[in-house]
Amino acid sequence: MKITTVYKKLRFQLYSFLIFAIFIMSFFCSCNHTNINKEAFNNSIKGADMIFYGGNIITVDDNKPKAEAIAIYNGKILVVGRENEVFKYQHEMTKIIDLRGKTLMPGFIASHTHPDLSAYLYTFIDLSGFTNLTPEDVWSKLKKAVDNSKPGKWIICRGFDPMLVPGLKAPKISDIDAIAPENPVAIIAQSMHSAWFNSLAFKKLGITNSTPDPAPGSYYQKDKQGKLTGFVAETAAIQPLTKTVMGMLNMKSNIIKVLEDYSRKGFSSIITAGLYSENRKLLLLYEHLSTGHPKITHRMLQMIGLLPYRTPTVRHFIYIKSDTPHLLPDSVENGDDFFKIIGVKFWYDGSPYTGSMYIKEPYLDSKLMKEGLIIQSGSVGKSVIEKNKFYEQVSNFHKKGWQLAVHAQGDRAIEDVIQVYEKIMTATPIHNPRHRIEHVLLFPPKSIEKAKSLGISLSFHINHLYYYGLALQKDIIGPIRTSSMLPVGSAQRLNLIYSIHADQPMYPEDPLSLLTTAVTRKTKEGIMIGIEEKISVMEAIKSLTIYAAWQIGMDDKLGSISPGKYADLVILDKNPLEIDPNNIRNINIIETIVNGVKVWPNHE
């Protein structure tokens, strides 16, 4: 007992010393910090923590678009300019990084993504067209999974995609039952808006022939005899599966891997567009993984012999789903520059690949639509929420000061959403609320002008064009509507602020792929669609950096390499401004830096 008591006293004294040392160093740091921002953070600073030079530096700052070198101090940009200007801040402890001809630019911002869904799907069986070329590949992979599973074990598959896998047909419940008579099976579509269950899965979830549809536009499809066909439409109907499976997963491990994948792709910030979990634990996990930087500098930690603080892999900003308001904090002013809940996400329509995108003219009556996507002739989709109810809900959150982000893909849906936005903003004027519309596949030209006048920004689901452009053109909405879809160029010409996104796990989260599609307007088959809606490489870069930062009110801190902003950076092996735009997709990410600390490939 005496030894234990002595040990506890020594440990307490050590902790007390460390806390005192940190306090003293923080005091001196705060004295110096007050002078930062004057004459490049003032000459009282002995030197920069690091200096980058010797490569292409794309600042995305219109006031100084190019630079020879930059210096970083305490996680922020200290100075940007010519080498002789920047090297004035070199110090004996300054780390000098020679880019050796590579390209340095602001870290990418994933403006609309779903890390929780990505983590949820992380260990599921991959039936996607990204890894399976034929229907035989898809079904043999499922059969193999069944053969390797014990009876009664859930088999969950992701990525089912009749558009990327030619000839793949939607399964009937009897088809899946024949493959897996003793296992509950769920096959989730690549769009995440539909799924197929077998009989045992329905039984495990408590869904029967008499189960009512859970929400408008969301349903359990039944045949003429009133029996379940296996097809499940939209997220409300899929939710029982989500709740059941969530408890089987190691979500913490999966989320950590997914967040590391973002940094591997060059993202320094991500924006979760609707947190799917109703459980506050996931928010706490995200907050833990995105803890804000400490009030002591890396240099101070080195001086008192402590290990450097490990910067979070990415900054994380979150929209809470409209049906989980209990997850909203008490105030809009919450969190910090690493983690913050910024607004509320709504769905007004669904996906073109389930026929739930709300459009003015019917979908095409093609074989793919009828046999692959199970969409009835003459369908125009519908809103997932009644318009007046939608108005009441968005008005409530708007009045409280929350930013709104609304999923709307079809032309009919977009017109409705803009009308509601105009109504709430007229009734309750709020300066620069920065409300958004998400995905905007079919955006009417007049609606773009209206969005501009209301200060609404857009986020384009640009790789609809790359992956499914040909299917949209031939089988889903036809060549006329396809040629005018995703009108990024029109938005640019009106100076309407926009971003582009992948909506992971819908498509792989790859900023250089998004950039390539926005610039070339080419499908994966090499077909160009809507050439007049192309944008320049520089504008595409802005849509992934400074414009995306503006959308979440962080453009004064993120999105460009400018003095005083956070040192969130990415190093590329080639300059996207100088190579053939068709090859931008093949550029490699060399390093990702957040708050002045390399987070990929290795933590330092």
Coordinates of C-alpha atoms in Angstrom, one line a residue:
M1 CA 0.0 0.0 0.0
K2 CA 2.8 2.4 0.8
I3 CA 4.5 1.8 -2.5
T4 CA 1.2 2.4 -4.3
T5 CA 0.7 5.6 -2.3
V6 CA 4.2 6.9 -3.2
Y7 CA 3.6 6.0 -6.8
K8 CA 0.3 7.9 -6.9
K9 CA 2.0 11.0 -5.3
L10 CA 4.8 10.8 -7.9
R11 CA 2.3 10.5 -10.7
F12 CA 0.3 13.5 -9.4
Q13 CA 3.5 15.6 -9.1
L14 CA 4.5 14.7 -12.7
Y15 CA 1.1 15.6 -14.0
S16 CA 1.1 18.8 -12.0
F17 CA 4.5 19.7 -13.5
L18 CA 3.4 19.0 -17.0
I19 CA 0.2 21.0 -16.6
F20 CA 2.3 23.9 -15.1
A21 CA 4.8 23.7 -17.9
I22 CA 2.0 23.7 -20.5
F23 CA 0.4 26.7 -18.8
I24 CA 3.6 28.7 -18.7
M25 CA 4.4 27.9 -22.4
S26 CA 0.8 28.7 -23.3
F27 CA 1.1 32.1 -21.6
F28 CA 4.2 33.0 -23.6
C29 CA 2.6 31.7 -26.8
S30 CA -0.5 33.8 -26.2
C31 CA 1.7 36.8 -25.9
N32 CA 3.3 36.2 -29.2
H33 CA 0.1 35.1 -30.8
T34 CA -1.5 38.5 -30.2
N35 CA 1.0 40.0 -32.7
I36 CA 0.2 37.5 -35.5
N37 CA -1.4 39.0 -38.6
K38 CA 0.6 42.2 -38.6
E39 CA 3.4 42.3 -41.2
A40 CA 3.1 38.6 -41.8
F41 CA 2.6 37.7 -38.2
N42 CA 5.2 40.2 -37.1
N43 CA 9.0 39.9 -36.9
S44 CA 8.7 39.1 -33.2
I45 CA 8.3 35.4 -34.4
K46 CA 11.7 33.9 -34.7
G47 CA 10.9 31.7 -37.6
A48 CA 8.4 29.6 -39.5
D49 CA 7.7 26.0 -38.5
M50 CA 8.1 24.9 -42.1
I51 CA 8.6 26.4 -45.6
F52 CA 7.6 24.9 -48.9
Y53 CA 9.3 25.9 -52.1
G54 CA 10.6 24.5 -55.4
G55 CA 7.4 23.5 -57.1
N56 CA 4.1 24.7 -58.5
I57 CA 2.0 26.5 -55.9
I58 CA -1.7 27.0 -56.8
T59 CA -3.0 29.3 -54.1
V60 CA -6.7 29.6 -55.2
D61 CA -6.4 33.2 -54.0
D62 CA -7.4 35.6 -56.7
N63 CA -5.3 38.3 -55.1
K64 CA -2.2 36.2 -55.5
P65 CA -2.9 33.2 -57.6
K66 CA 0.7 32.0 -57.8
A67 CA 3.6 31.9 -55.4
E68 CA 7.2 30.6 -55.3
A69 CA 7.1 29.6 -51.6
I70 CA 4.9 29.6 -48.5
A71 CA 5.8 29.5 -44.8
I72 CA 3.7 28.0 -42.0
Y73 CA 3.6 28.9 -38.4
N74 CA 1.5 27.1 -35.7
G75 CA -0.7 25.3 -38.2
K76 CA -1.5 28.5 -40.2
I77 CA -0.2 30.1 -43.4
L78 CA 2.4 32.7 -42.3
V79 CA 3.4 34.2 -45.6
V80 CA 2.9 33.5 -49.4
G81 CA 5.2 35.0 -52.0
R82 CA 8.6 35.0 -53.6
E83 CA 11.3 32.7 -52.2
N84 CA 13.4 35.7 -50.9
E85 CA 10.4 37.0 -49.0
V86 CA 9.4 33.7 -47.5
F87 CA 12.9 32.6 -46.5
K88 CA 13.2 35.6 -44.3
Y89 CA 11.2 33.5 -41.8
Q90 CA 13.6 30.6 -41.8
H91 CA 14.8 29.7 -38.4
E92 CA 17.2 27.0 -37.0
M93 CA 14.1 24.8 -36.3
T94 CA 12.3 25.5 -39.5
K95 CA 11.6 22.4 -41.6
I96 CA 12.4 23.1 -45.3
I97 CA 10.4 21.1 -47.8
D98 CA 11.6 21.1 -51.4
L99 CA 8.6 20.2 -53.6
R100 CA 11.0 19.1 -56.4
G101 CA 8.6 20.2 -59.1
K102 CA 5.5 18.8 -57.6
T103 CA 2.3 20.9 -57.1
L104 CA 1.1 22.3 -53.8
M105 CA -2.5 23.5 -53.4
P106 CA -5.2 23.8 -50.8
G107 CA -6.6 20.6 -49.4
F108 CA -9.8 19.4 -51.1
I109 CA -13.1 19.7 -49.4
A110 CA -15.7 16.9 -49.8
S111 CA -18.8 19.1 -49.9
H112 CA -21.4 16.3 -49.7
T113 CA -20.4 12.9 -48.4
H114 CA -21.5 10.1 -46.0
P115 CA -18.6 8.7 -43.9
D116 CA -21.1 6.9 -41.6
L117 CA -22.8 5.1 -44.6
S118 CA -19.3 4.4 -46.0
A119 CA -18.3 2.8 -42.7
Y120 CA -21.6 0.9 -42.5
L121 CA -20.9 -0.6 -46.0
Y122 CA -17.2 -1.1 -45.4
T123 CA -17.3 -4.8 -44.8
F124 CA -20.3 -5.7 -46.9
I125 CA -19.9 -8.0 -50.0
D126 CA -19.0 -5.8 -53.0
L127 CA -21.3 -6.5 -55.9
S128 CA -20.6 -3.2 -57.6
G129 CA -19.8 -2.5 -61.2
F130 CA -16.5 -1.1 -60.1
T131 CA -15.3 -4.7 -59.2
N132 CA -17.6 -7.0 -61.2
L133 CA -17.9 -6.9 -65.0
T134 CA -20.7 -9.4 -65.7
P135 CA -23.9 -10.7 -64.1
E136 CA -22.1 -14.0 -63.7
D137 CA -19.4 -12.3 -61.6
V138 CA -22.1 -10.7 -59.4
W139 CA -24.1 -13.9 -58.7
S140 CA -21.1 -16.1 -58.2
K141 CA -19.7 -13.7 -55.6
L142 CA -23.0 -13.9 -53.7
K143 CA -23.1 -17.7 -53.9
K144 CA -19.6 -17.9 -52.6
A145 CA -20.5 -15.7 -49.7
V146 CA -23.5 -18.0 -48.9
D147 CA -21.3 -21.1 -49.1
N148 CA -18.8 -19.6 -46.7
S149 CA -21.5 -18.6 -44.1
K150 CA -23.2 -20.5 -41.4
P151 CA -27.0 -21.0 -41.6
G152 CA -28.8 -18.0 -40.1
K153 CA -26.0 -15.6 -40.5
W154 CA -26.9 -12.3 -42.2
I155 CA -25.3 -11.8 -45.7
I156 CA -25.3 -8.1 -46.7
C157 CA -24.2 -7.0 -50.1
R158 CA -23.6 -3.5 -51.6
G159 CA -23.3 -1.9 -54.9
F160 CA -25.8 -3.8 -57.0
D161 CA -25.8 -1.9 -60.3
P162 CA -27.6 -3.0 -63.6
M163 CA -26.2 0.1 -65.3
L164 CA -22.5 -0.6 -64.8
V165 CA -23.0 -4.3 -65.2
P166 CA -24.6 -4.8 -68.6
G167 CA -27.3 -7.5 -68.6
L168 CA -27.7 -7.6 -64.9
K169 CA -31.4 -7.9 -63.9
A170 CA -33.0 -7.1 -60.6
P171 CA -33.6 -10.3 -58.7
K172 CA -36.9 -11.7 -57.6
I173 CA -37.4 -12.8 -54.0
S174 CA -37.5 -16.4 -55.3
D175 CA -34.1 -15.9 -57.0
I176 CA -32.4 -14.9 -53.7
D177 CA -34.3 -17.6 -51.7
A178 CA -32.9 -20.2 -54.1
I179 CA -29.3 -19.0 -53.6
A180 CA -29.6 -18.6 -49.8
P181 CA -32.5 -20.6 -48.4
E182 CA -31.0 -20.6 -44.9
N183 CA -29.5 -17.1 -44.6
P184 CA -31.2 -13.7 -44.5
V185 CA -29.9 -11.7 -47.5
A186 CA -30.0 -8.0 -48.3
I187 CA -28.6 -6.6 -51.5
I188 CA -28.3 -2.8 -51.5
A189 CA -28.2 -0.9 -54.7
Q190 CA -25.3 1.3 -55.6
S191 CA -27.6 4.3 -55.5
M192 CA -28.4 3.5 -51.8
H193 CA -32.0 4.3 -52.6
S194 CA -33.2 0.8 -53.1
A195 CA -32.5 -2.8 -52.1
W196 CA -33.6 -6.4 -52.5
F197 CA -34.4 -8.8 -49.5
N198 CA -35.0 -12.5 -49.5
S199 CA -37.9 -14.1 -47.5
L200 CA -35.8 -14.8 -44.4
A201 CA -34.5 -11.2 -44.3
F202 CA -38.1 -9.9 -44.4
K203 CA -39.0 -12.4 -41.6
K204 CA -36.0 -11.3 -39.4
L205 CA -37.0 -7.6 -39.9
G206 CA -40.7 -8.2 -39.1
I207 CA -41.8 -7.1 -42.5
T208 CA -44.8 -9.0 -44.0
N209 CA -47.2 -8.8 -46.9
S210 CA -49.5 -6.5 -44.8
T211 CA -46.7 -4.1 -43.6
P212 CA -47.7 -0.6 -44.8
D213 CA -45.4 1.6 -46.8
P214 CA -43.2 3.6 -44.3
A215 CA -43.3 6.9 -46.1
P216 CA -44.4 8.6 -49.3
G217 CA -42.3 7.3 -52.2
S218 CA -40.8 4.6 -50.0
Y219 CA -42.4 1.1 -50.1
Y220 CA -42.1 -2.7 -50.0
Q221 CA -43.1 -3.7 -53.5
K222 CA -45.9 -6.3 -53.8
D223 CA -47.1 -8.2 -56.8
K224 CA -50.8 -8.5 -58.0
Q225 CA -51.5 -11.1 -55.3
G226 CA -50.2 -8.7 -52.6
K227 CA -47.1 -10.7 -51.9
L228 CA -43.6 -9.2 -51.4
T229 CA -41.5 -9.2 -54.5
G230 CA -38.2 -8.6 -52.6
F231 CA -37.8 -5.0 -54.0
V232 CA -37.5 -2.3 -51.3
A233 CA -37.6 1.4 -52.4
E234 CA -36.0 4.4 -50.6
T235 CA -34.3 4.9 -47.3
A236 CA -37.3 4.8 -45.0
A237 CA -38.1 1.2 -46.1
I238 CA -34.4 0.2 -45.8
Q239 CA -34.1 1.6 -42.3
P240 CA -35.2 -1.5 -40.4
L241 CA -32.2 -3.3 -42.0
T242 CA -29.9 -0.4 -41.1
K243 CA -30.9 -0.6 -37.4
T244 CA -30.6 -4.3 -37.3
V245 CA -27.2 -4.5 -39.0
M246 CA -25.6 -1.6 -37.2
G247 CA -25.3 -3.5 -34.0
M248 CA -23.3 -6.2 -35.8
L249 CA -20.6 -3.9 -37.1
N250 CA -17.4 -2.5 -35.5
M251 CA -18.4 1.0 -36.5
K252 CA -15.5 2.7 -34.7
S253 CA -12.9 0.7 -36.6
N254 CA -14.7 1.2 -39.9
I255 CA -15.1 4.9 -39.4
I256 CA -11.4 5.4 -38.6
K257 CA -10.5 3.5 -41.8
V258 CA -13.0 5.6 -43.8
L259 CA -11.6 8.9 -42.4
E260 CA -8.1 7.8 -43.3
D261 CA -9.3 7.1 -46.8
Y262 CA -10.5 10.7 -47.2
S263 CA -7.0 12.0 -46.3
R264 CA -5.4 9.4 -48.7
K265 CA -7.5 11.0 -51.4
G266 CA -6.3 14.6 -50.6
F267 CA -9.3 15.8 -48.5
S268 CA -8.6 18.0 -45.6
S269 CA -12.2 18.7 -44.7
I270 CA -15.4 16.7 -45.2
I271 CA -19.1 17.6 -44.9
T272 CA -21.5 14.9 -43.8
A273 CA -24.7 15.6 -45.6
G274 CA -27.1 14.0 -43.2
L275 CA -26.1 11.8 -40.3
Y276 CA -27.9 8.5 -40.7
S277 CA -27.6 7.3 -37.1
E278 CA -30.3 8.4 -34.6
N279 CA -27.8 7.6 -31.8
R280 CA -25.8 10.4 -30.2
K281 CA -22.9 8.0 -29.7
L282 CA -21.8 8.3 -33.4
L283 CA -21.6 12.1 -33.0
L284 CA -19.5 11.7 -29.9
L285 CA -17.2 9.3 -31.8
Y286 CA -16.8 11.8 -34.7
E287 CA -16.2 14.6 -32.2
H288 CA -13.5 12.5 -30.4
L289 CA -11.8 11.8 -33.8
S290 CA -12.0 15.4 -34.8
T291 CA -10.9 17.1 -31.6
G292 CA -9.8 20.7 -32.1
H293 CA -6.2 21.7 -32.0
P294 CA -4.7 22.5 -28.5
K295 CA -3.8 25.9 -27.3
I296 CA -0.1 25.0 -27.3
T297 CA 2.1 24.9 -30.4
H298 CA 4.0 21.9 -31.8
R299 CA 7.2 23.8 -31.0
M300 CA 6.3 24.2 -27.3
L301 CA 5.5 20.5 -27.0
Q302 CA 9.0 19.7 -28.4
M303 CA 10.6 22.1 -26.0
I304 CA 9.0 20.4 -22.9
G305 CA 9.8 17.0 -24.2
L306 CA 6.3 15.8 -25.1
L307 CA 5.2 14.1 -28.3
P308 CA 3.7 16.3 -30.9
Y309 CA -0.1 16.6 -30.9
R310 CA -1.7 14.3 -33.4
T311 CA -3.9 16.4 -35.7
P312 CA -7.2 14.8 -36.7
T313 CA -7.2 13.2 -40.1
V314 CA -9.8 15.6 -41.5
R315 CA -11.9 18.5 -40.4
H316 CA -15.5 17.4 -40.1
F317 CA -18.7 19.5 -40.5
I318 CA -22.1 17.8 -40.2
Y319 CA -25.7 18.4 -41.3
I320 CA -28.2 16.6 -39.1
K321 CA -31.1 14.8 -40.8
S322 CA -34.4 16.6 -40.5
D323 CA -36.0 13.6 -38.8
T324 CA -33.4 13.5 -36.0
P325 CA -33.6 17.0 -34.6
H326 CA -32.7 15.7 -31.1
L327 CA -29.1 15.4 -32.4
L328 CA -28.9 19.2 -33.0
P329 CA -27.0 21.1 -30.3
D330 CA -28.7 24.0 -28.5
S331 CA -27.0 26.7 -30.6
V332 CA -25.8 27.3 -34.1
E333 CA -22.6 28.5 -32.4
N334 CA -21.2 25.1 -31.5
G335 CA -18.0 23.1 -32.0
D336 CA -14.8 24.5 -33.4
D337 CA -12.9 24.7 -36.7
F338 CA -12.3 20.9 -36.6
F339 CA -15.7 19.7 -35.7
K340 CA -19.1 21.5 -36.0
I341 CA -22.7 20.7 -36.6
I342 CA -23.7 23.3 -39.2
G343 CA -27.2 22.7 -40.3
V344 CA -30.1 20.4 -41.3
K345 CA -30.4 18.1 -44.3
F346 CA -33.8 17.4 -46.0
W347 CA -34.8 15.1 -48.9
Y348 CA -37.4 16.4 -51.3
D349 CA -37.1 13.6 -53.9
G350 CA -35.0 10.5 -54.6
S351 CA -32.9 9.0 -57.3
P352 CA -33.2 8.6 -61.1
Y353 CA -32.2 5.0 -60.7
T354 CA -35.2 4.1 -58.6
G355 CA -37.7 6.3 -60.5
S356 CA -38.1 8.5 -57.4
M357 CA -36.4 11.6 -58.9
Y358 CA -39.4 14.0 -59.2
I359 CA -39.6 15.2 -62.9
K360 CA -42.0 16.9 -65.2
E361 CA -41.9 14.5 -68.1
P362 CA -41.9 10.7 -67.6
Y363 CA -38.9 8.4 -67.6
L364 CA -38.2 6.4 -70.7
D365 CA -40.0 3.2 -71.2
S366 CA -36.8 1.1 -71.8
K367 CA -35.8 -2.5 -71.0
L368 CA -33.3 -1.2 -68.4
M369 CA -36.0 0.7 -66.6
K370 CA -38.5 -2.1 -66.6
E371 CA -36.3 -5.1 -66.0
G372 CA -33.1 -3.7 -64.4
L373 CA -34.5 -0.8 -62.3
I374 CA -38.1 -2.0 -61.8
I375 CA -39.7 1.3 -62.8
Q376 CA -43.2 1.4 -64.2
S377 CA -44.1 3.0 -67.5
G378 CA -45.2 6.6 -67.3
S379 CA -43.5 7.2 -63.9
V380 CA -42.5 10.8 -63.1
G381 CA -41.5 10.1 -59.5
K382 CA -42.8 12.1 -56.6
S383 CA -41.7 14.2 -53.6
V384 CA -40.9 12.3 -50.5
I385 CA -42.6 14.9 -48.4
E386 CA -45.7 16.9 -49.0
K387 CA -44.9 20.5 -50.1
N388 CA -46.8 22.3 -47.4
K389 CA -45.3 20.1 -44.7
F390 CA -41.8 20.6 -46.2
Y391 CA -42.4 24.4 -46.0
E392 CA -43.4 24.1 -42.3
Q393 CA -40.3 22.1 -41.4
V394 CA -37.7 24.1 -43.3
S395 CA -39.2 27.4 -42.0
N396 CA -38.9 26.2 -38.4
F397 CA -35.1 25.4 -38.8
H398 CA -34.5 28.6 -40.9
K399 CA -36.0 30.8 -38.2
K400 CA -33.6 29.2 -35.7
G401 CA -30.7 30.1 -37.8
W402 CA -29.7 26.7 -39.1
Q403 CA -28.3 26.3 -42.6
L404 CA -30.4 24.1 -44.8
A405 CA -29.3 21.6 -47.4
V406 CA -32.0 20.0 -49.5
H407 CA -31.7 16.9 -51.7
A408 CA -33.5 17.7 -55.0
Q409 CA -32.5 16.1 -58.3
G410 CA -35.5 16.4 -60.6
D411 CA -36.7 19.6 -62.4
R412 CA -40.1 19.4 -60.7
A413 CA -38.5 18.9 -57.3
I414 CA -36.0 21.8 -57.8
E415 CA -38.7 24.2 -58.7
D416 CA -40.7 23.3 -55.6
V417 CA -37.7 23.6 -53.3
I418 CA -36.8 27.1 -54.7
Q419 CA -40.4 28.3 -54.3
V420 CA -40.3 27.1 -50.6
Y421 CA -36.9 28.8 -50.1
E422 CA -38.2 32.0 -51.5
K423 CA -41.2 31.9 -49.2
I424 CA -39.3 31.2 -46.0
M425 CA -36.6 33.8 -46.8
T426 CA -39.3 36.4 -47.6
A427 CA -41.2 35.7 -44.4
T428 CA -38.1 35.6 -42.2
P429 CA -35.2 37.5 -43.8
I430 CA -31.8 36.3 -42.6
H431 CA -28.5 37.8 -43.9
N432 CA -26.6 35.4 -46.1
P433 CA -28.0 32.0 -44.7
R434 CA -26.1 30.1 -47.4
H435 CA -28.9 27.6 -47.9
R436 CA -28.1 24.8 -50.4
I437 CA -29.6 22.4 -53.0
E438 CA -27.9 19.1 -53.3
H439 CA -27.2 17.0 -56.4
V440 CA -29.4 19.1 -58.9
L441 CA -29.3 16.7 -61.8
L442 CA -32.0 18.4 -63.9
F443 CA -31.8 22.1 -63.0
P444 CA -34.2 24.3 -65.1
P445 CA -32.4 27.4 -66.5
K446 CA -34.9 29.9 -65.0
S447 CA -34.4 28.2 -61.6
I448 CA -30.7 28.9 -61.8
E449 CA -31.3 32.6 -62.1
K450 CA -33.8 32.4 -59.2
A451 CA -31.3 30.6 -57.0
K452 CA -28.8 33.3 -57.8
S453 CA -31.1 36.1 -56.8
L454 CA -32.0 34.3 -53.5
G455 CA -28.3 33.6 -52.6
I456 CA -28.9 29.8 -52.8
S457 CA -25.8 27.7 -53.6
L458 CA -25.7 24.4 -55.4
S459 CA -23.7 21.2 -55.1
F460 CA -23.5 19.2 -58.3
H461 CA -23.4 15.4 -58.2
I462 CA -21.1 15.6 -61.2
N463 CA -20.1 11.9 -61.6
H464 CA -23.7 11.0 -62.5
L465 CA -22.3 12.0 -65.9
Y466 CA -19.2 10.0 -65.8
Y467 CA -20.6 6.7 -64.5
Y468 CA -24.2 6.8 -65.8
G469 CA -24.2 9.4 -68.5
L470 CA -24.7 6.9 -71.3
A471 CA -27.5 5.0 -69.4
L472 CA -29.2 8.4 -68.6
Q473 CA -29.0 9.3 -72.3
K474 CA -30.2 6.0 -73.8
D475 CA -32.4 4.4 -71.2
I476 CA -33.5 6.8 -68.4
I477 CA -34.3 10.4 -69.4
G478 CA -33.2 10.6 -73.0
P479 CA -30.6 12.7 -75.0
I480 CA -32.3 16.1 -74.7
R481 CA -32.6 16.2 -70.9
T482 CA -29.2 14.5 -70.5
S483 CA -27.4 17.1 -72.6
S484 CA -28.6 19.8 -70.2
M485 CA -28.1 18.0 -67.0
L486 CA -25.7 19.1 -64.2
P487 CA -25.5 22.7 -65.6
V488 CA -22.2 23.7 -63.9
G489 CA -21.2 26.0 -66.7
S490 CA -24.5 27.9 -66.5
A491 CA -24.0 28.4 -62.8
Q492 CA -20.5 29.6 -63.4
R493 CA -21.6 32.2 -66.0
L494 CA -24.1 33.6 -63.5
N495 CA -21.5 33.7 -60.8
L496 CA -23.6 31.4 -58.6
I497 CA -21.4 29.7 -56.0
Y498 CA -21.4 25.9 -56.3
S499 CA -19.4 22.8 -55.4
I500 CA -19.1 19.4 -56.9
H501 CA -19.2 16.1 -55.0
A502 CA -19.2 12.3 -55.2
D503 CA -21.8 11.5 -52.5
Q504 CA -19.8 8.6 -51.3
P505 CA -20.6 5.7 -51.0
M506 CA -22.7 6.4 -54.1
Y507 CA -19.5 7.0 -56.1
P508 CA -15.9 6.7 -54.9
E509 CA -14.7 9.8 -53.2
D510 CA -12.0 11.0 -55.6
P511 CA -11.6 14.8 -56.1
L512 CA -9.5 14.4 -59.2
S513 CA -12.2 12.3 -60.9
L514 CA -14.8 14.9 -60.1
L515 CA -12.5 17.6 -61.4
T516 CA -11.9 15.7 -64.7
T517 CA -15.6 15.2 -65.3
A518 CA -16.5 18.8 -64.6
V519 CA -13.8 19.9 -67.1
T520 CA -14.3 17.3 -69.9
R521 CA -18.0 16.4 -69.5
K522 CA -17.0 12.9 -70.7
T523 CA -18.6 9.6 -69.6
K524 CA -16.4 6.6 -68.7
E525 CA -17.0 5.4 -72.3
G526 CA -15.5 8.7 -73.6
I527 CA -18.7 10.2 -74.8
M528 CA -19.0 14.0 -74.3
I529 CA -22.3 15.2 -72.9
G530 CA -23.3 18.9 -72.7
I531 CA -20.1 20.5 -73.9
E532 CA -21.6 24.0 -73.2
E533 CA -21.7 23.1 -69.4
K534 CA -17.9 22.5 -69.2
I535 CA -15.9 24.7 -66.8
S536 CA -12.2 25.5 -66.7
V537 CA -9.7 23.5 -64.6
M538 CA -9.3 26.5 -62.3
E539 CA -13.0 26.8 -61.7
A540 CA -13.2 23.1 -61.0
I541 CA -10.4 23.4 -58.4
K542 CA -12.3 26.3 -56.8
S543 CA -15.5 24.2 -56.6
L544 CA -13.5 21.6 -54.5
T545 CA -11.8 24.2 -52.3
I546 CA -12.8 27.9 -51.8
Y547 CA -16.4 27.6 -53.1
A548 CA -17.0 24.5 -50.9
A549 CA -15.5 26.4 -47.9
W550 CA -17.9 29.3 -48.7
Q551 CA -20.9 27.0 -48.6
I552 CA -20.2 26.2 -44.9
G553 CA -19.1 29.7 -43.9
M554 CA -15.5 28.8 -43.6
D555 CA -14.0 30.7 -46.6
D556 CA -12.2 33.0 -44.2
K557 CA -10.3 30.1 -42.7
L558 CA -10.1 27.4 -45.4
G559 CA -10.1 26.9 -49.1
S560 CA -7.1 28.9 -50.3
I561 CA -3.4 29.4 -49.5
S562 CA -3.6 32.8 -47.9
P563 CA -1.9 34.4 -44.9
G564 CA -3.9 33.7 -41.7
K565 CA -5.8 30.7 -43.1
Y566 CA -5.2 27.1 -41.8
A567 CA -2.4 25.2 -43.5
D568 CA -4.6 22.5 -45.0
L569 CA -2.7 21.4 -48.1
V570 CA -2.3 18.7 -50.6
I571 CA 0.7 17.8 -52.7
L572 CA 0.1 16.4 -56.2
D573 CA 2.7 14.7 -58.5
K574 CA 1.5 16.8 -61.5
N575 CA 0.0 20.2 -62.0
P576 CA -3.7 19.9 -63.1
L577 CA -3.4 23.3 -64.8
E578 CA -0.7 22.2 -67.1
I579 CA -1.6 18.7 -68.3
D580 CA -4.2 17.3 -70.7
P581 CA -7.5 17.6 -68.8
N582 CA -8.4 14.0 -69.8
N583 CA -5.4 12.9 -67.7
I584 CA -6.2 14.8 -64.5
R585 CA -8.0 11.8 -63.1
N586 CA -4.6 9.9 -63.1
I587 CA -2.8 12.5 -61.0
N588 CA -1.4 11.0 -57.7
I589 CA -1.8 12.4 -54.2
I590 CA 1.6 12.6 -52.6
E591 CA 0.8 14.1 -49.2
T592 CA -2.2 15.5 -47.3
I593 CA -1.6 18.1 -44.6
V594 CA -4.1 19.3 -42.0
N595 CA -3.3 22.2 -39.7
G596 CA 0.3 22.1 -40.8
V597 CA 0.7 18.4 -39.9
K598 CA 1.1 15.7 -42.5
V599 CA -1.7 13.2 -42.0
W600 CA -1.1 11.1 -45.1
P601 CA 0.8 9.0 -45.8
N602 CA 2.3 9.1 -42.3
H603 CA 1.4 10.9 -39.2
E604 CA 4.3 13.1 -37.9

